[in-house]
Amino acid sequence: MTQFTENNGALFVDNLSVAELAKAYGTPLYIYSQTAITQAFNEFKNALGDFPSLICYAVKANSNLSILKVLADLGSGFDIVSLGELERVLKAGGDPAKIVFSGVGKSVQEMKRALEVGVACFNVESEAELERLSDVAVGEGKTAKISLRVNPDVDAKTHPYISTGLKENKFGIEFNRAIDVYLKAKALPGIEIVGIDCHIGSQLTQATPFLDATDRILVLVEQLKNHGIVLKHIDLGGGLGVTYKDETPPAVADYLSPILAKLKDLKVSLMLEPGRAIVANAGILVTKVEYLKPTTEKNFAIVDAAMNDNIRPSLYQAWQEIRPVQSSNATPDIWDIVGPVCETGDFLAKGRTLAIAAGDYLAMFGAGAYCFSMSSNYNSRPRACELLVDGDTSRVIRQRESFDDLIRGELVGNA
Ligand code: LLP
């Protein structure tokens, strides 16, 4: 169920008017619904039922501290890929024993800190990383719990930039090498094998690639048993897609129930690393139309949000719905929605039929995942304010950046 509803042509988030929030806090403005996040998390929880499992929310999707706190309070674990994400989770009250540490390039410093706080598992992506981790753990007088991220060579059928489970991708350990690398891990002094892991891509809209990947992983689980390596968990990563336009991803329960059926006779727990499916449709980006610029070729609506606020359209040709926050009597026309950044690639949407006028607020939907978290200060633009709405109340969860924030850490000359 969506928390973004229309009432007499006005957009509401939970019980609050988006136009009023935009007036009060300015634009560009990210608004998230706590209710929507909670509902999405609970969909996973309910689908998993009594099956021994841990949902590790992928922090990269939206790493705001308040959002991490909402999820930590719901009992979520976390999938992290950097020291920064680790410290964010700890600051938000996340339980280190529910953290899995993914990523192809973990540094010594990152390993040390993760060992110190006691993360649940390192998802190891290469033999070189495995050796380094063992050395670091021995040096720290600890043992690192690991799973190997195996590349199952399954086509996720998604955008090439966010497809990760093919042989040609940089992620994971080659399927055919996996057993040998496990045997090597078994012999290393600083390593304790606890699981196996894969993540085949993001924004998957079909269940089949997940099932194919599960089958591939289960082949390895069986072979490992024959080598005396018994795993405690299987981590199938994240990747479940959402509806931005007309995609029809499986419901959480429909994607998980055949997976649970495959696992039910094995004595393993299931870990998942969903990001987008928890937060994408819990957020909007609100922007104001600065100018309308009709030309002989095209009509441009120049808005105050730009590619630095949401790079997904420029980077992945991503389509996210845009609607006026308040419907009006303006004559509908076809618009490219573009930002103030000095790049032709700076657009939020192209060829949208909208009835808009200068000064109107527009809402960009599906903006809870990979939008603010991928934002930048390009063109020296301060990053937007973020708000969290819960029923009748809203609170700022990140202040709009100031000029001082923009130049923090920079020096003028030698002074
Ligand atoms: N686990 C691992 C190891 C990952 O690499 C990712 C995402 C996830 C979990 C979470 O996947 P999700 O459930 O959110 O699909 N910036 C792109 C998406 C990049 C995804 C990177 N990895 C976008 O805006 O579409």
PDB file of C-alpha atoms in Angstrom, residues 21 38 83 99 121 141 148 154 170 173 189 200 215 248 258-259 272 275 287 356 381-382 398 404:
ATOM      1  CA  LEU A  21       6.124  20.513   3.743  1.00  0.00           C
ATOM      2  CA  THR A  38       7.980  -0.390   8.170  1.00  0.00           C
ATOM      3  CA  LEU A  83      33.832   1.604   7.184  1.00  0.00           C
ATOM      4  CA  ILE A  99      26.003  -7.062  10.250  1.00  0.00           C
ATOM      5  CA  CYS A 121      30.137 -12.325   8.711  1.00  0.00           C
ATOM      6  CA  GLY A 141      43.991 -12.222  18.041  1.00  0.00           C
ATOM      7  CA  LEU A 148      32.431 -16.733   0.199  1.00  0.00           C
ATOM      8  CA  VAL A 154      23.248 -16.296 -13.714  1.00  0.00           C
ATOM      9  CA  LYS A 170      34.007  -8.086 -11.000  1.00  0.00           C
ATOM     10  CA  ILE A 173      34.477 -15.929  -6.639  1.00  0.00           C
ATOM     11  CA  PRO A 189      44.311 -19.841  10.838  1.00  0.00           C
ATOM     12  CA  ILE A 200      23.228 -11.414  -8.716  1.00  0.00           C
ATOM     13  CA  ASP A 215      20.004 -23.974  -7.215  1.00  0.00           C
ATOM     14  CA  THR A 248       5.776  -6.278 -12.296  1.00  0.00           C
ATOM     15  CA  PRO A 258       9.905 -21.251  -3.563  1.00  0.00           C
ATOM     16  CA  ILE A 259      13.318 -20.392  -2.112  1.00  0.00           C
ATOM     17  CA  LEU A 272      18.862 -11.596   2.641  1.00  0.00           C
ATOM     18  CA  GLY A 275      17.827  -2.444  -0.131  1.00  0.00           C
ATOM     19  CA  THR A 287      11.418  20.027  -6.566  1.00  0.00           C
ATOM     20  CA  ILE A 356       2.638  22.723 -15.003  1.00  0.00           C
ATOM     21  CA  ARG A 381      25.268  22.542  -4.963  1.00  0.00           C
ATOM     22  CA  PRO A 382      24.460  21.878  -1.307  1.00  0.00           C
ATOM     23  CA  ARG A 398      19.214  15.709   7.516  1.00  0.00           C
ATOM     24  CA  ASP A 404      30.100  26.140   5.250  1.00  0.00           C
TER      25      ASP A 404
END
